[in-house]
Amino acid sequence: MGRTVYVNGEFLDESEARISIFDRGFLFADGVYEVSSILRGGLVDNDAHLRRLGRSLRELSMPAPASAAEINAIQRELVSRNRVEEGALYLQVTRGAADREFSYPRDTKPSLVMFTQARSLVDSPAAAKGISVVTLPDIRWKRRDIKTIGLLPASMAKEAAMAQGADDAWMVEDDCISEGSSNNAYIVSPDGEILTRHLGSEILAGITRAAILRLSRETGIPVIERPFTVEEARHANEAFATSATTFVYPVVRIDGRSIGDGTPGPVTKRLRALYIEMALEQVGSAGSGSNP
Ligand code: PMP
């Protein structure tokens, strides 16, 4: 018996789960996804993830497979069935199965698939030590605000970064960093301001990004949302990346050169601690199903 996964109305052992070869997710990457973190058996910022899912679906004129409340109930049931205390819940919606044709087929039933991944998130060697990134051209499409499953360019970037001995890629367009392969990118300027690209079709509106910017402002750390250059990143005091499952990762090397003194900086460490505190408060201590 492996994990219990969810596929279109059924909770099944992962070995029993099936999707059609005609599913448009498989044939066209015609699908969208969300990843929520799980802490103490509860989902972190899940309402915001489901709102973004709704937006992604609308941008692609894809029908929702269920209401946000129904999806939330399935998510909580899956976390509970797998007894995951800490880790991630992956959720994917595709347009469903139809004979292969480029235009959107009418009257297909969207597919909804979910699985969990148990792993520790709070205790993280990468967070303690920091990660290294290399800058690579951003070859992705122009609608990065839609969280689609078309992730091959991001996968290629991560692979190329790792082949160079780095942990991740920061992607560059017009001399500016757009974001990481699967995270938002930030620097702390020599003036102590946090810089991160403003929202738009060039980047994904990270749910963790929104929380981090809110926490920064509440703490009195100035935030400027604008593109920053590779050169600015090289001379920054600190750099960091955020995503739902990594929270805040210090970035301590860019293109082989140390940022600051090459160790996680104080602003980054403070924001990671504040984010984890906020997330733990949100999930409470009652375990699975505690958060609405
Ligand atoms: N940008 C990209 C390209 C991503 O893939 C992700 C993570 N899915 C993020 C940013 C971070 O988004 P979130 O904080 O919602 O996980």
PDB file of C-alpha atoms and ligand atoms in Angstrom:
ATOM      1  CA  MET A   1       0.000   0.000   0.000  1.00  0.00           C
ATOM      2  CA  GLY A   2       1.379   3.369  -1.012  1.00  0.00           C
ATOM      3  CA  ARG A   3      -0.097   6.776  -0.492  1.00  0.00           C
ATOM      4  CA  THR A   4      -3.759   7.431  -0.857  1.00  0.00           C
ATOM      5  CA  VAL A   5      -4.289   9.828  -3.743  1.00  0.00           C
ATOM      6  CA  TYR A   6      -7.411  11.550  -5.047  1.00  0.00           C
ATOM      7  CA  VAL A   7      -8.594  11.206  -8.645  1.00  0.00           C
ATOM      8  CA  ASN A   8     -11.928  12.536  -9.859  1.00  0.00           C
ATOM      9  CA  GLY A   9     -14.147  11.713  -6.936  1.00  0.00           C
ATOM     10  CA  GLU A  10     -12.220   8.730  -5.570  1.00  0.00           C
ATOM     11  CA  PHE A  11      -9.608   8.189  -2.889  1.00  0.00           C
ATOM     12  CA  LEU A  12      -7.366   5.381  -4.169  1.00  0.00           C
ATOM     13  CA  ASP A  13      -4.059   3.731  -3.504  1.00  0.00           C
ATOM     14  CA  GLU A  14      -1.504   5.482  -5.715  1.00  0.00           C
ATOM     15  CA  SER A  15      -0.972   2.246  -7.714  1.00  0.00           C
ATOM     16  CA  GLU A  16      -4.669   2.234  -8.698  1.00  0.00           C
ATOM     17  CA  ALA A  17      -4.932   5.839  -9.896  1.00  0.00           C
ATOM     18  CA  ARG A  18      -5.616   6.270 -13.620  1.00  0.00           C
ATOM     19  CA  ILE A  19      -5.952   9.189 -16.052  1.00  0.00           C
ATOM     20  CA  SER A  20      -6.868   8.916 -19.739  1.00  0.00           C
ATOM     21  CA  ILE A  21      -4.123   9.213 -22.380  1.00  0.00           C
ATOM     22  CA  PHE A  22      -6.507  11.698 -24.051  1.00  0.00           C
ATOM     23  CA  ASP A  23      -6.447  13.982 -21.029  1.00  0.00           C
ATOM     24  CA  ARG A  24      -5.494  17.456 -22.274  1.00  0.00           C
ATOM     25  CA  GLY A  25      -3.074  17.834 -19.412  1.00  0.00           C
ATOM     26  CA  PHE A  26      -1.083  14.954 -20.872  1.00  0.00           C
ATOM     27  CA  LEU A  27      -1.379  16.044 -24.521  1.00  0.00           C
ATOM     28  CA  PHE A  28      -1.222  19.876 -24.265  1.00  0.00           C
ATOM     29  CA  ALA A  29      -0.140  20.705 -20.711  1.00  0.00           C
ATOM     30  CA  ASP A  30      -3.685  22.110 -20.624  1.00  0.00           C
ATOM     31  CA  GLY A  31      -3.916  22.272 -16.874  1.00  0.00           C
ATOM     32  CA  VAL A  32      -3.179  24.322 -13.788  1.00  0.00           C
ATOM     33  CA  TYR A  33      -1.986  23.404 -10.324  1.00  0.00           C
ATOM     34  CA  GLU A  34      -1.427  24.538  -6.766  1.00  0.00           C
ATOM     35  CA  VAL A  35       0.916  23.388  -4.029  1.00  0.00           C
ATOM     36  CA  SER A  36      -0.011  24.121  -0.422  1.00  0.00           C
ATOM     37  CA  SER A  37       2.252  23.381   2.481  1.00  0.00           C
ATOM     38  CA  ILE A  38       1.115  21.207   5.365  1.00  0.00           C
ATOM     39  CA  LEU A  39       2.220  22.033   8.913  1.00  0.00           C
ATOM     40  CA  ARG A  40       0.923  20.170  11.957  1.00  0.00           C
ATOM     41  CA  GLY A  41      -1.570  18.454   9.686  1.00  0.00           C
ATOM     42  CA  GLY A  42      -3.120  21.771   8.573  1.00  0.00           C
ATOM     43  CA  LEU A  43      -2.924  23.597   5.235  1.00  0.00           C
ATOM     44  CA  VAL A  44      -1.107  26.945   5.188  1.00  0.00           C
ATOM     45  CA  ASP A  45      -2.710  29.908   3.372  1.00  0.00           C
ATOM     46  CA  ASN A  46      -4.927  27.474   1.499  1.00  0.00           C
ATOM     47  CA  ASP A  47      -7.741  29.952   0.818  1.00  0.00           C
ATOM     48  CA  ALA A  48      -5.269  32.147  -1.062  1.00  0.00           C
ATOM     49  CA  HIS A  49      -4.045  29.129  -3.046  1.00  0.00           C
ATOM     50  CA  LEU A  50      -7.624  28.254  -3.993  1.00  0.00           C
ATOM     51  CA  ARG A  51      -8.331  31.865  -5.019  1.00  0.00           C
ATOM     52  CA  ARG A  52      -5.287  31.778  -7.302  1.00  0.00           C
ATOM     53  CA  LEU A  53      -6.477  28.424  -8.676  1.00  0.00           C
ATOM     54  CA  GLY A  54      -9.806  30.055  -9.529  1.00  0.00           C
ATOM     55  CA  ARG A  55      -8.014  32.865 -11.336  1.00  0.00           C
ATOM     56  CA  SER A  56      -5.798  30.447 -13.315  1.00  0.00           C
ATOM     57  CA  LEU A  57      -8.918  28.518 -14.374  1.00  0.00           C
ATOM     58  CA  ARG A  58     -10.739  31.677 -15.456  1.00  0.00           C
ATOM     59  CA  GLU A  59      -7.756  32.921 -17.473  1.00  0.00           C
ATOM     60  CA  LEU A  60      -7.881  29.647 -19.440  1.00  0.00           C
ATOM     61  CA  SER A  61     -11.700  29.459 -19.644  1.00  0.00           C
ATOM     62  CA  MET A  62     -11.466  26.108 -17.906  1.00  0.00           C
ATOM     63  CA  PRO A  63     -14.468  24.989 -15.867  1.00  0.00           C
ATOM     64  CA  ALA A  64     -13.811  24.428 -12.166  1.00  0.00           C
ATOM     65  CA  PRO A  65     -14.101  20.744 -11.186  1.00  0.00           C
ATOM     66  CA  ALA A  66     -15.689  21.685  -7.839  1.00  0.00           C
ATOM     67  CA  SER A  67     -16.266  24.717  -5.628  1.00  0.00           C
ATOM     68  CA  ALA A  68     -13.421  26.046  -3.471  1.00  0.00           C
ATOM     69  CA  ALA A  69     -15.215  24.736  -0.363  1.00  0.00           C
ATOM     70  CA  GLU A  70     -15.555  21.263  -1.889  1.00  0.00           C
ATOM     71  CA  ILE A  71     -11.899  21.236  -2.984  1.00  0.00           C
ATOM     72  CA  ASN A  72     -10.849  22.317   0.504  1.00  0.00           C
ATOM     73  CA  ALA A  73     -12.840  19.462   2.052  1.00  0.00           C
ATOM     74  CA  ILE A  74     -11.184  16.923  -0.295  1.00  0.00           C
ATOM     75  CA  GLN A  75      -7.748  18.352   0.487  1.00  0.00           C
ATOM     76  CA  ARG A  76      -8.289  18.034   4.227  1.00  0.00           C
ATOM     77  CA  GLU A  77      -9.623  14.511   3.858  1.00  0.00           C
ATOM     78  CA  LEU A  78      -6.537  13.518   1.828  1.00  0.00           C
ATOM     79  CA  VAL A  79      -4.120  15.003   4.377  1.00  0.00           C
ATOM     80  CA  SER A  80      -5.975  13.201   7.122  1.00  0.00           C
ATOM     81  CA  ARG A  81      -6.089   9.825   5.278  1.00  0.00           C
ATOM     82  CA  ASN A  82      -2.332  10.006   4.701  1.00  0.00           C
ATOM     83  CA  ARG A  83      -1.685  11.269   8.240  1.00  0.00           C
ATOM     84  CA  VAL A  84       0.687  13.932   6.918  1.00  0.00           C
ATOM     85  CA  GLU A  85       1.895  16.252   9.651  1.00  0.00           C
ATOM     86  CA  GLU A  86       4.385  18.215   7.546  1.00  0.00           C
ATOM     87  CA  GLY A  87       4.878  18.355   3.797  1.00  0.00           C
ATOM     88  CA  ALA A  88       3.004  19.403   0.678  1.00  0.00           C
ATOM     89  CA  LEU A  89      -0.318  18.845  -1.007  1.00  0.00           C
ATOM     90  CA  TYR A  90      -0.233  18.949  -4.816  1.00  0.00           C
ATOM     91  CA  LEU A  91      -3.491  19.668  -6.629  1.00  0.00           C
ATOM     92  CA  GLN A  92      -3.971  19.669 -10.402  1.00  0.00           C
ATOM     93  CA  VAL A  93      -6.912  20.510 -12.618  1.00  0.00           C
ATOM     94  CA  THR A  94      -6.822  19.699 -16.326  1.00  0.00           C
ATOM     95  CA  ARG A  95      -9.426  20.383 -18.991  1.00  0.00           C
ATOM     96  CA  GLY A  96     -10.152  16.661 -19.146  1.00  0.00           C
ATOM     97  CA  ALA A  97     -10.186  14.022 -21.870  1.00  0.00           C
ATOM     98  CA  ALA A  98     -11.217  14.725 -25.469  1.00  0.00           C
ATOM     99  CA  ASP A  99     -10.086  13.618 -28.916  1.00  0.00           C
ATOM    100  CA  ARG A 100      -6.915  15.534 -29.779  1.00  0.00           C
ATOM    101  CA  GLU A 101      -7.625  18.940 -31.256  1.00  0.00           C
ATOM    102  CA  PHE A 102      -5.985  22.334 -30.632  1.00  0.00           C
ATOM    103  CA  SER A 103      -9.119  24.343 -29.898  1.00  0.00           C
ATOM    104  CA  TYR A 104     -10.701  23.845 -26.487  1.00  0.00           C
ATOM    105  CA  PRO A 105     -13.164  20.958 -26.681  1.00  0.00           C
ATOM    106  CA  ARG A 106     -16.700  21.715 -25.451  1.00  0.00           C
ATOM    107  CA  ASP A 107     -18.423  19.698 -22.741  1.00  0.00           C
ATOM    108  CA  THR A 108     -15.381  17.924 -21.319  1.00  0.00           C
ATOM    109  CA  LYS A 109     -15.326  17.187 -17.626  1.00  0.00           C
ATOM    110  CA  PRO A 110     -12.281  18.726 -15.945  1.00  0.00           C
ATOM    111  CA  SER A 111     -10.024  16.303 -14.077  1.00  0.00           C
ATOM    112  CA  LEU A 112      -9.060  16.929 -10.467  1.00  0.00           C
ATOM    113  CA  VAL A 113      -6.075  15.070  -9.051  1.00  0.00           C
ATOM    114  CA  MET A 114      -4.335  15.454  -5.683  1.00  0.00           C
ATOM    115  CA  PHE A 115      -1.522  13.808  -3.793  1.00  0.00           C
ATOM    116  CA  THR A 116       0.495  14.519  -0.662  1.00  0.00           C
ATOM    117  CA  GLN A 117       4.244  14.498  -0.082  1.00  0.00           C
ATOM    118  CA  ALA A 118       5.445  14.103   3.500  1.00  0.00           C
ATOM    119  CA  ARG A 119       8.705  15.911   4.262  1.00  0.00           C
ATOM    120  CA  SER A 120      10.091  18.279   6.812  1.00  0.00           C
ATOM    121  CA  LEU A 121       9.814  21.947   5.893  1.00  0.00           C
ATOM    122  CA  VAL A 122      10.618  23.899   9.032  1.00  0.00           C
ATOM    123  CA  ASP A 123      13.857  22.026   9.711  1.00  0.00           C
ATOM    124  CA  SER A 124      15.738  22.518   6.490  1.00  0.00           C
ATOM    125  CA  PRO A 125      19.476  22.238   5.841  1.00  0.00           C
ATOM    126  CA  ALA A 126      19.067  24.481   2.765  1.00  0.00           C
ATOM    127  CA  ALA A 127      17.445  27.180   4.890  1.00  0.00           C
ATOM    128  CA  ALA A 128      20.213  26.996   7.477  1.00  0.00           C
ATOM    129  CA  LYS A 129      23.073  27.083   4.990  1.00  0.00           C
ATOM    130  CA  GLY A 130      21.552  29.053   2.124  1.00  0.00           C
ATOM    131  CA  ILE A 131      21.446  28.077  -1.533  1.00  0.00           C
ATOM    132  CA  SER A 132      23.451  29.064  -4.595  1.00  0.00           C
ATOM    133  CA  VAL A 133      21.836  30.236  -7.821  1.00  0.00           C
ATOM    134  CA  VAL A 134      23.046  30.890 -11.333  1.00  0.00           C
ATOM    135  CA  THR A 135      21.391  33.356 -13.681  1.00  0.00           C
ATOM    136  CA  LEU A 136      19.975  31.943 -16.917  1.00  0.00           C
ATOM    137  CA  PRO A 137      17.879  33.458 -19.715  1.00  0.00           C
ATOM    138  CA  ASP A 138      14.145  33.297 -18.997  1.00  0.00           C
ATOM    139  CA  ILE A 139      12.882  31.248 -21.945  1.00  0.00           C
ATOM    140  CA  ARG A 140       9.371  30.695 -20.535  1.00  0.00           C
ATOM    141  CA  TRP A 141       6.131  31.833 -22.153  1.00  0.00           C
ATOM    142  CA  LYS A 142       4.647  35.283 -21.563  1.00  0.00           C
ATOM    143  CA  ARG A 143       1.792  34.334 -19.201  1.00  0.00           C
ATOM    144  CA  ARG A 144       3.741  33.332 -16.116  1.00  0.00           C
ATOM    145  CA  ASP A 145       0.945  34.711 -13.951  1.00  0.00           C
ATOM    146  CA  ILE A 146      -1.085  31.596 -14.821  1.00  0.00           C
ATOM    147  CA  LYS A 147       0.103  28.635 -12.795  1.00  0.00           C
ATOM    148  CA  THR A 148       0.077  26.077 -15.585  1.00  0.00           C
ATOM    149  CA  ILE A 149       1.548  22.592 -15.561  1.00  0.00           C
ATOM    150  CA  GLY A 150       3.692  23.536 -18.600  1.00  0.00           C
ATOM    151  CA  LEU A 151       6.859  23.443 -16.492  1.00  0.00           C
ATOM    152  CA  LEU A 152       9.472  22.147 -18.942  1.00  0.00           C
ATOM    153  CA  PRO A 153      11.369  25.472 -19.274  1.00  0.00           C
ATOM    154  CA  ALA A 154      11.519  25.725 -15.465  1.00  0.00           C
ATOM    155  CA  SER A 155      12.655  22.118 -15.270  1.00  0.00           C
ATOM    156  CA  MET A 156      15.350  22.773 -17.911  1.00  0.00           C
ATOM    157  CA  ALA A 157      16.564  25.815 -15.973  1.00  0.00           C
ATOM    158  CA  LYS A 158      16.806  23.873 -12.708  1.00  0.00           C
ATOM    159  CA  GLU A 159      18.648  21.050 -14.464  1.00  0.00           C
ATOM    160  CA  ALA A 160      21.101  23.472 -16.130  1.00  0.00           C
ATOM    161  CA  ALA A 161      21.733  25.194 -12.785  1.00  0.00           C
ATOM    162  CA  MET A 162      22.426  21.879 -11.088  1.00  0.00           C
ATOM    163  CA  ALA A 163      24.755  20.827 -13.921  1.00  0.00           C
ATOM    164  CA  GLN A 164      26.779  23.956 -13.064  1.00  0.00           C
ATOM    165  CA  GLY A 165      26.935  22.893  -9.412  1.00  0.00           C
ATOM    166  CA  ALA A 166      24.297  25.393  -8.229  1.00  0.00           C
ATOM    167  CA  ASP A 167      21.036  24.692  -6.416  1.00  0.00           C
ATOM    168  CA  ASP A 168      18.667  26.722  -8.571  1.00  0.00           C
ATOM    169  CA  ALA A 169      18.334  29.138 -11.479  1.00  0.00           C
ATOM    170  CA  TRP A 170      17.303  32.778 -11.282  1.00  0.00           C
ATOM    171  CA  MET A 171      15.833  33.701 -14.630  1.00  0.00           C
ATOM    172  CA  VAL A 172      16.821  36.850 -16.458  1.00  0.00           C
ATOM    173  CA  GLU A 173      14.914  38.984 -18.928  1.00  0.00           C
ATOM    174  CA  ASP A 174      16.123  42.414 -20.114  1.00  0.00           C
ATOM    175  CA  ASP A 175      19.004  42.275 -17.596  1.00  0.00           C
ATOM    176  CA  CYS A 176      16.549  41.888 -14.699  1.00  0.00           C
ATOM    177  CA  ILE A 177      15.756  38.863 -12.566  1.00  0.00           C
ATOM    178  CA  SER A 178      12.167  37.763 -13.079  1.00  0.00           C
ATOM    179  CA  GLU A 179      12.010  34.899 -10.551  1.00  0.00           C
ATOM    180  CA  GLY A 180      13.508  31.533  -9.633  1.00  0.00           C
ATOM    181  CA  SER A 181      12.638  28.286 -11.417  1.00  0.00           C
ATOM    182  CA  SER A 182       9.879  27.624  -8.851  1.00  0.00           C
ATOM    183  CA  ASN A 183      10.038  30.570  -6.455  1.00  0.00           C
ATOM    184  CA  ASN A 184       9.937  34.345  -6.252  1.00  0.00           C
ATOM    185  CA  ALA A 185      13.244  36.221  -6.040  1.00  0.00           C
ATOM    186  CA  TYR A 186      14.248  39.120  -3.756  1.00  0.00           C
ATOM    187  CA  ILE A 187      17.304  41.097  -2.767  1.00  0.00           C
ATOM    188  CA  VAL A 188      18.001  43.365   0.187  1.00  0.00           C
ATOM    189  CA  SER A 189      19.646  46.497  -1.189  1.00  0.00           C
ATOM    190  CA  PRO A 190      22.621  48.248   0.441  1.00  0.00           C
ATOM    191  CA  ASP A 191      19.991  50.729   1.763  1.00  0.00           C
ATOM    192  CA  GLY A 192      18.165  47.893   3.528  1.00  0.00           C
ATOM    193  CA  GLU A 193      15.160  47.855   1.190  1.00  0.00           C
ATOM    194  CA  ILE A 194      13.636  44.641  -0.057  1.00  0.00           C
ATOM    195  CA  LEU A 195      13.417  44.623  -3.849  1.00  0.00           C
ATOM    196  CA  THR A 196      11.287  42.165  -5.805  1.00  0.00           C
ATOM    197  CA  ARG A 197       9.696  42.378  -9.239  1.00  0.00           C
ATOM    198  CA  HIS A 198       6.227  43.886  -9.299  1.00  0.00           C
ATOM    199  CA  LEU A 199       3.326  41.621 -10.218  1.00  0.00           C
ATOM    200  CA  GLY A 200       2.335  41.240 -13.843  1.00  0.00           C
ATOM    201  CA  SER A 201       2.386  38.574 -16.532  1.00  0.00           C
ATOM    202  CA  GLU A 202       6.189  38.197 -16.148  1.00  0.00           C
ATOM    203  CA  ILE A 203       6.003  36.333 -12.815  1.00  0.00           C
ATOM    204  CA  LEU A 204       3.733  34.177 -10.718  1.00  0.00           C
ATOM    205  CA  ALA A 205       1.942  36.023  -7.933  1.00  0.00           C
ATOM    206  CA  GLY A 206       3.379  33.839  -5.167  1.00  0.00           C
ATOM    207  CA  ILE A 207       1.137  33.242  -2.179  1.00  0.00           C
ATOM    208  CA  THR A 208       4.252  33.189   0.013  1.00  0.00           C
ATOM    209  CA  ARG A 209       5.376  36.421  -1.686  1.00  0.00           C
ATOM    210  CA  ALA A 210       2.169  38.167  -0.605  1.00  0.00           C
ATOM    211  CA  ALA A 211       2.645  36.984   2.990  1.00  0.00           C
ATOM    212  CA  ILE A 212       6.329  37.972   3.069  1.00  0.00           C
ATOM    213  CA  LEU A 213       5.654  41.448   1.706  1.00  0.00           C
ATOM    214  CA  ARG A 214       2.888  41.931   4.271  1.00  0.00           C
ATOM    215  CA  LEU A 215       5.145  40.723   7.124  1.00  0.00           C
ATOM    216  CA  SER A 216       8.016  42.943   5.920  1.00  0.00           C
ATOM    217  CA  ARG A 217       5.834  46.035   5.833  1.00  0.00           C
ATOM    218  CA  GLU A 218       4.293  45.228   9.229  1.00  0.00           C
ATOM    219  CA  THR A 219       7.804  44.909  10.657  1.00  0.00           C
ATOM    220  CA  GLY A 220       8.865  48.233   9.163  1.00  0.00           C
ATOM    221  CA  ILE A 221      11.209  46.815   6.513  1.00  0.00           C
ATOM    222  CA  PRO A 222      10.755  48.930   3.372  1.00  0.00           C
ATOM    223  CA  VAL A 223       9.608  47.029   0.274  1.00  0.00           C
ATOM    224  CA  ILE A 224       9.979  48.245  -3.296  1.00  0.00           C
ATOM    225  CA  GLU A 225       8.258  46.225  -5.995  1.00  0.00           C
ATOM    226  CA  ARG A 226      10.267  46.795  -9.159  1.00  0.00           C
ATOM    227  CA  PRO A 227      12.564  44.782 -11.419  1.00  0.00           C
ATOM    228  CA  PHE A 228      16.142  44.512 -10.136  1.00  0.00           C
ATOM    229  CA  THR A 229      19.171  43.838 -12.305  1.00  0.00           C
ATOM    230  CA  VAL A 230      21.692  41.012 -12.095  1.00  0.00           C
ATOM    231  CA  GLU A 231      24.272  43.680 -11.234  1.00  0.00           C
ATOM    232  CA  GLU A 232      22.144  44.914  -8.310  1.00  0.00           C
ATOM    233  CA  ALA A 233      21.783  41.334  -7.110  1.00  0.00           C
ATOM    234  CA  ARG A 234      25.555  40.835  -7.147  1.00  0.00           C
ATOM    235  CA  HIS A 235      26.036  43.866  -4.927  1.00  0.00           C
ATOM    236  CA  ALA A 236      23.079  43.239  -2.627  1.00  0.00           C
ATOM    237  CA  ASN A 237      23.390  42.863   1.146  1.00  0.00           C
ATOM    238  CA  GLU A 238      21.244  39.735   1.041  1.00  0.00           C
ATOM    239  CA  ALA A 239      19.178  37.701  -1.390  1.00  0.00           C
ATOM    240  CA  PHE A 240      16.394  35.193  -0.827  1.00  0.00           C
ATOM    241  CA  ALA A 241      13.677  33.162  -2.534  1.00  0.00           C
ATOM    242  CA  THR A 242      10.167  32.218  -1.400  1.00  0.00           C
ATOM    243  CA  SER A 243       7.673  29.480  -2.196  1.00  0.00           C
ATOM    244  CA  ALA A 244       4.923  27.570  -0.403  1.00  0.00           C
ATOM    245  CA  THR A 245       7.096  24.586   0.492  1.00  0.00           C
ATOM    246  CA  THR A 246      10.473  26.278   1.039  1.00  0.00           C
ATOM    247  CA  PHE A 247       9.020  29.331   2.866  1.00  0.00           C
ATOM    248  CA  VAL A 248      12.099  31.599   2.724  1.00  0.00           C
ATOM    249  CA  TYR A 249      15.439  30.286   1.461  1.00  0.00           C
ATOM    250  CA  PRO A 250      18.531  32.472   1.815  1.00  0.00           C
ATOM    251  CA  VAL A 251      20.436  32.822  -1.458  1.00  0.00           C
ATOM    252  CA  VAL A 252      24.107  33.123  -0.560  1.00  0.00           C
ATOM    253  CA  ARG A 253      25.820  32.853  -3.969  1.00  0.00           C
ATOM    254  CA  ILE A 254      24.906  34.224  -7.371  1.00  0.00           C
ATOM    255  CA  ASP A 255      26.901  33.050 -10.397  1.00  0.00           C
ATOM    256  CA  GLY A 256      29.661  31.760  -8.117  1.00  0.00           C
ATOM    257  CA  ARG A 257      30.055  35.030  -6.182  1.00  0.00           C
ATOM    258  CA  SER A 258      29.102  35.405  -2.537  1.00  0.00           C
ATOM    259  CA  ILE A 259      26.268  37.730  -1.566  1.00  0.00           C
ATOM    260  CA  GLY A 260      27.326  39.765   1.458  1.00  0.00           C
ATOM    261  CA  ASP A 261      29.535  37.531   3.573  1.00  0.00           C
ATOM    262  CA  GLY A 262      28.172  34.368   1.931  1.00  0.00           C
ATOM    263  CA  THR A 263      25.973  33.346   4.861  1.00  0.00           C
ATOM    264  CA  PRO A 264      22.206  33.840   5.423  1.00  0.00           C
ATOM    265  CA  GLY A 265      21.595  37.497   6.315  1.00  0.00           C
ATOM    266  CA  PRO A 266      19.633  38.932   9.250  1.00  0.00           C
ATOM    267  CA  VAL A 267      16.660  40.242   7.232  1.00  0.00           C
ATOM    268  CA  THR A 268      16.236  36.874   5.501  1.00  0.00           C
ATOM    269  CA  LYS A 269      16.474  34.936   8.759  1.00  0.00           C
ATOM    270  CA  ARG A 270      13.999  37.263  10.446  1.00  0.00           C
ATOM    271  CA  LEU A 271      11.469  36.912   7.617  1.00  0.00           C
ATOM    272  CA  ARG A 272      11.781  33.121   7.611  1.00  0.00           C
ATOM    273  CA  ALA A 273      11.156  33.059  11.357  1.00  0.00           C
ATOM    274  CA  LEU A 274       8.191  35.448  11.064  1.00  0.00           C
ATOM    275  CA  TYR A 275       6.673  33.431   8.218  1.00  0.00           C
ATOM    276  CA  ILE A 276       6.938  30.140  10.137  1.00  0.00           C
ATOM    277  CA  GLU A 277       5.450  31.791  13.222  1.00  0.00           C
ATOM    278  CA  MET A 278       2.522  33.118  11.158  1.00  0.00           C
ATOM    279  CA  ALA A 279       1.987  29.724   9.461  1.00  0.00           C
ATOM    280  CA  LEU A 280       2.042  27.811  12.761  1.00  0.00           C
ATOM    281  CA  GLU A 281      -0.409  30.260  14.283  1.00  0.00           C
ATOM    282  CA  GLN A 282      -2.691  29.736  11.313  1.00  0.00           C
ATOM    283  CA  VAL A 283      -2.745  25.939  11.524  1.00  0.00           C
ATOM    284  CA  GLY A 284      -2.947  25.887  15.315  1.00  0.00           C
ATOM    285  CA  SER A 285      -1.990  22.709  17.135  1.00  0.00           C
ATOM    286  CA  ALA A 286      -5.138  20.620  16.733  1.00  0.00           C
ATOM    287  CA  GLY A 287      -3.786  18.615  13.786  1.00  0.00           C
ATOM    288  CA  SER A 288      -5.644  17.598  10.612  1.00  0.00           C
ATOM    289  CA  GLY A 289      -8.723  19.494   9.762  1.00  0.00           C
ATOM    290  CA  SER A 290      -8.106  22.202  12.305  1.00  0.00           C
ATOM    291  CA  ASN A 291      -8.087  25.038   9.821  1.00  0.00           C
ATOM    292  CA  PRO A 292     -11.326  25.862   7.981  1.00  0.00           C
TER     293      PRO A 292
HETATM  294  N1  PMP B   1       7.227  31.473  -9.083  1.00  0.00           N
HETATM  295  C1  PMP B   1       7.167  30.295  -9.714  1.00  0.00           C
HETATM  296  C2  PMP B   1       7.577  30.214 -11.154  1.00  0.00           C
HETATM  297  C3  PMP B   1       6.723  29.143  -9.038  1.00  0.00           C
HETATM  298  O1  PMP B   1       6.662  27.975  -9.675  1.00  0.00           O
HETATM  299  C4  PMP B   1       6.374  29.254  -7.672  1.00  0.00           C
HETATM  300  C5  PMP B   1       5.949  28.062  -6.865  1.00  0.00           C
HETATM  301  N2  PMP B   1       4.972  27.315  -7.438  1.00  0.00           N
HETATM  302  C6  PMP B   1       6.465  30.509  -7.063  1.00  0.00           C
HETATM  303  C7  PMP B   1       6.892  31.605  -7.793  1.00  0.00           C
HETATM  304  C8  PMP B   1       6.090  30.703  -5.600  1.00  0.00           C
HETATM  305  O2  PMP B   1       4.703  30.684  -5.440  1.00  0.00           O
HETATM  306  P1  PMP B   1       4.041  30.244  -4.046  1.00  0.00           P
HETATM  307  O3  PMP B   1       4.640  31.136  -3.004  1.00  0.00           O
HETATM  308  O4  PMP B   1       2.609  30.477  -4.236  1.00  0.00           O
HETATM  309  O5  PMP B   1       4.418  28.804  -3.840  1.00  0.00           O
END
